[in-house]
Coordinates of C-alpha atoms in Angstrom, one line a residue:
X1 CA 21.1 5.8 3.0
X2 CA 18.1 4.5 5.1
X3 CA 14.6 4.3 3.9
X4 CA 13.4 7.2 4.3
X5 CA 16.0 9.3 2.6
X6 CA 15.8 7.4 -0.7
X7 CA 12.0 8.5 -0.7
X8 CA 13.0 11.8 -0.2
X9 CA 15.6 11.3 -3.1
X10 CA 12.8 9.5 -4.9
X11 CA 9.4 9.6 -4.2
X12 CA 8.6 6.7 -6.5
X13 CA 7.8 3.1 -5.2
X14 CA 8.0 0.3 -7.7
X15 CA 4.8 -1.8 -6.3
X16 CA 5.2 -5.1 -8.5
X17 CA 4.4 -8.5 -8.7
X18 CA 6.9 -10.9 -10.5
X19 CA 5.8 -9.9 -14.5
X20 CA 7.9 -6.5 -14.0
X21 CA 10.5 -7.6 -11.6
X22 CA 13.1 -7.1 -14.1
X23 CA 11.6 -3.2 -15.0
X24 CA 11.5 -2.5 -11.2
X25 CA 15.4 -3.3 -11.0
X26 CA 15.9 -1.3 -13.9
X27 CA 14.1 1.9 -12.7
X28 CA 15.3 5.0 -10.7
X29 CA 12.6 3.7 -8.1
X30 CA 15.2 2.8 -4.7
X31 CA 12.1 1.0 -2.8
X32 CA 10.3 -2.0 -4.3
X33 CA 7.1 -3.7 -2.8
X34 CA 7.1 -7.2 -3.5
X35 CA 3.7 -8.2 -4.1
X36 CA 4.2 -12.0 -5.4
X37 CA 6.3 -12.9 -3.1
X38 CA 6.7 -16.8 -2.3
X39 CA 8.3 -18.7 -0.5
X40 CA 10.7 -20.8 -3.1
X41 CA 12.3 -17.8 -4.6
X42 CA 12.2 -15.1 -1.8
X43 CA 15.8 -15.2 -1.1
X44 CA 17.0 -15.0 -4.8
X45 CA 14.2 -11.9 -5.1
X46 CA 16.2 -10.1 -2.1
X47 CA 19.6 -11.0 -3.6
X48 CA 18.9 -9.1 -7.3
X49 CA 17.0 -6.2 -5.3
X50 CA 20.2 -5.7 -2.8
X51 CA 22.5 -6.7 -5.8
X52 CA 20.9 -3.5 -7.8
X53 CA 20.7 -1.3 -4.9
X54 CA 17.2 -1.5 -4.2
X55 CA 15.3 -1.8 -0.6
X56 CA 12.9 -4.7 -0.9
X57 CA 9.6 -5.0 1.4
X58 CA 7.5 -8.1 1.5
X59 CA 3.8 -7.9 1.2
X60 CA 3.1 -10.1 3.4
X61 CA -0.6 -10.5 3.0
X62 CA 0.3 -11.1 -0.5
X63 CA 2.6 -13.5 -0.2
X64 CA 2.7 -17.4 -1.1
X65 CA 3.5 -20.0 1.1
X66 CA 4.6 -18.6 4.2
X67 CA 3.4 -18.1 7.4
X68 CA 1.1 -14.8 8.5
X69 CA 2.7 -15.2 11.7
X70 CA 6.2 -14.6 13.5
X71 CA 7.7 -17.9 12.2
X72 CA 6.6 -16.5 8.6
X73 CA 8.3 -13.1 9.9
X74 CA 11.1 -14.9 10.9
X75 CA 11.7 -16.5 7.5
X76 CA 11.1 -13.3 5.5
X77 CA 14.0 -11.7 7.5
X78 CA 16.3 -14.4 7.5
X79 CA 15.9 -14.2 3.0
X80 CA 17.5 -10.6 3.9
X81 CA 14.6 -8.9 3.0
X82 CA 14.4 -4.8 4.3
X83 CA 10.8 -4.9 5.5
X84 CA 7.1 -6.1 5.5
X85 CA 3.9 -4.9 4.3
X86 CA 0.6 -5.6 5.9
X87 CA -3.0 -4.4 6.8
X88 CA -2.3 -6.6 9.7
X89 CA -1.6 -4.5 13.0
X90 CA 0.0 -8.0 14.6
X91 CA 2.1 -8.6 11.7
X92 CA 3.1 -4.8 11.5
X93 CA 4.1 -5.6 15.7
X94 CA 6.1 -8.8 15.0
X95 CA 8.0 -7.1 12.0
X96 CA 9.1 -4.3 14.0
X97 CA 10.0 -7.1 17.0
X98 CA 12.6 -8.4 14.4
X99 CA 13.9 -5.3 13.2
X100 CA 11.9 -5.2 10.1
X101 CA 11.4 -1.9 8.1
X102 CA 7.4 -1.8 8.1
X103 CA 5.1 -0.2 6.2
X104 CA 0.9 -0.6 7.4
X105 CA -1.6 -0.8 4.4
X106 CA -4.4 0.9 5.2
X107 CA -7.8 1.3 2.7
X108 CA -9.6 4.2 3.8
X109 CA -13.1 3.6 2.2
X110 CA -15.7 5.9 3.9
X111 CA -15.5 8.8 6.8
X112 CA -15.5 6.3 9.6
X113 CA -12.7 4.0 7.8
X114 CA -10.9 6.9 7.5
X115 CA -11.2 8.4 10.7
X116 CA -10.3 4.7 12.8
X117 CA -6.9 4.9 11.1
X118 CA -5.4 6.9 13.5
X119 CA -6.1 4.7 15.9
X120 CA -5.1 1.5 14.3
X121 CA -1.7 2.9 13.7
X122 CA -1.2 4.1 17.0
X123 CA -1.1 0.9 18.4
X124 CA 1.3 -0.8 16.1
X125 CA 3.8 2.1 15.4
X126 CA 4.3 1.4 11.8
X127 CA 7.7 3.3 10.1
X128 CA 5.3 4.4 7.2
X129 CA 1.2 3.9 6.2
X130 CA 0.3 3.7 3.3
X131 CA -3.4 4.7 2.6
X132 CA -5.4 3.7 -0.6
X133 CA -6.5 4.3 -3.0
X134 CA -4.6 6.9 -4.0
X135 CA -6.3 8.2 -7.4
X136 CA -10.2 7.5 -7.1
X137 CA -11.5 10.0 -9.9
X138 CA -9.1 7.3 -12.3
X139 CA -11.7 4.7 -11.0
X140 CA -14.2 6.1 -11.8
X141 CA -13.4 7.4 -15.0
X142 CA -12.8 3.9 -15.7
X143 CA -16.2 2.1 -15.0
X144 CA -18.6 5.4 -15.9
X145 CA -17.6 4.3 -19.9
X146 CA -18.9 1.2 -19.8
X147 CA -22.6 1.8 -19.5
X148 CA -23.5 1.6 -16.2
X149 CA -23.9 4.8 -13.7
X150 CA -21.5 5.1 -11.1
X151 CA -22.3 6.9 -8.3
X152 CA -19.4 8.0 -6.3
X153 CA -19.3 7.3 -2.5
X154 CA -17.1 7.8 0.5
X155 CA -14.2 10.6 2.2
X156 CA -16.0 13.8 -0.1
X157 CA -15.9 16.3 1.8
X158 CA -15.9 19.5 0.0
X159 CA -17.7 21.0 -3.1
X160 CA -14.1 20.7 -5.2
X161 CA -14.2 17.0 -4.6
X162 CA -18.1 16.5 -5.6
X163 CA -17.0 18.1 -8.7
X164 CA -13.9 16.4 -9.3
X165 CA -16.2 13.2 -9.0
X166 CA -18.8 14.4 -11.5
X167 CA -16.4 15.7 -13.6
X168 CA -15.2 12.4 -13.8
X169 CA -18.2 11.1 -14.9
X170 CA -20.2 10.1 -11.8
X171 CA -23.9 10.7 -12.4
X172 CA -24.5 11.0 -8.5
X173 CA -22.4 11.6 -5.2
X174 CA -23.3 10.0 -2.0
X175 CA -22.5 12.1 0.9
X176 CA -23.2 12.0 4.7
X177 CA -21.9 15.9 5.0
X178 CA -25.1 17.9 5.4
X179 CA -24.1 21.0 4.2
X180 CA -23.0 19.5 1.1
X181 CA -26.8 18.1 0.3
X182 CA -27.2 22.1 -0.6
X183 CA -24.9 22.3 -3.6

């Protein structure tokens, strides 16, 4: 089954560094992202993915001693490894020049962020994006218990999603959609 079908199967990507390797090749989860990868143990990492029936993509921007460049690409491939990760459009190029499952990391942090990602990904044709974060109201859940105010910033742009940040506890929302100013 290719990529794409075991995320249909399971949506669920085990995005680990090396403390929960061993969990990740335990789990249902068919797709891990490596995100300690190095370069001394790459090619025993691929082996115990593949040898438990896992797909196994390299973060590459992540990753310890090798190259950010095609050599680096080149090597990655070689361990066996399914696929690359990066927020690098020439990386995300080079990977799919070798064949290279790829997935483009993309971290949408305001409205024009946001908006510019359609046309970073149009020119490198990435298999997948991934855009993050994925769960802000978590966030700022988090740091709006420790004492300081957290205002809440970026991509709102409806009334549900000023509430869903106040609700989390943001004391303020910062928002560049006029007709939101009203609520």
């Amino acid at each position: 089954m290719d990529m794409i079908g075991c995320l249909e199967q399971n949506p669920v990507i085990a995005a680990i560094a090396d403390d929960k390797w061993e969990q990740a090749l335990k789990s249902p989860a068919q797709i891990i992202f490596y995100l300690s990868a190095n370069l001394l143990t790459l090619k025993q990492k691929v082996e115990q993915a593949h040898g438990a029936g896992k797909y196994v993509m390299i973060h590459l921007d992540l990753a310890e001693g090798i190259g950010r460049d095609r050599t680096g690409l080149r090597f990655v491939a070689s361990c066996g490894a399914d696929g690359v990760i990066s927020t690098k459009g020439q990386l995300i190029r080079f990977g799919k020049e070798l064949g290279l499952f790829t997935v483009q990391r993309f971290f949408a942090v305001d409205s024009s962020g946001a908006a510019s990602i359609g046309d970073m990904f149009q020119s490198t044709n990435p298999d997948l994006i991934e855009i993050m974060p994925g769960v802000v109201t978590k966030v700022i859940r988090q740091y709006a218990q420790n004492g300081i105010p957290v205002i809440a910033g970026g991509l709102i742009q409806t009334k549900a999603e000023v509430m869903d940040a106040l609700s989390s506890g943001a004391v303020a929302v910062s928002i560049g959609k006029p007709e939101l100013w009203y609520i």
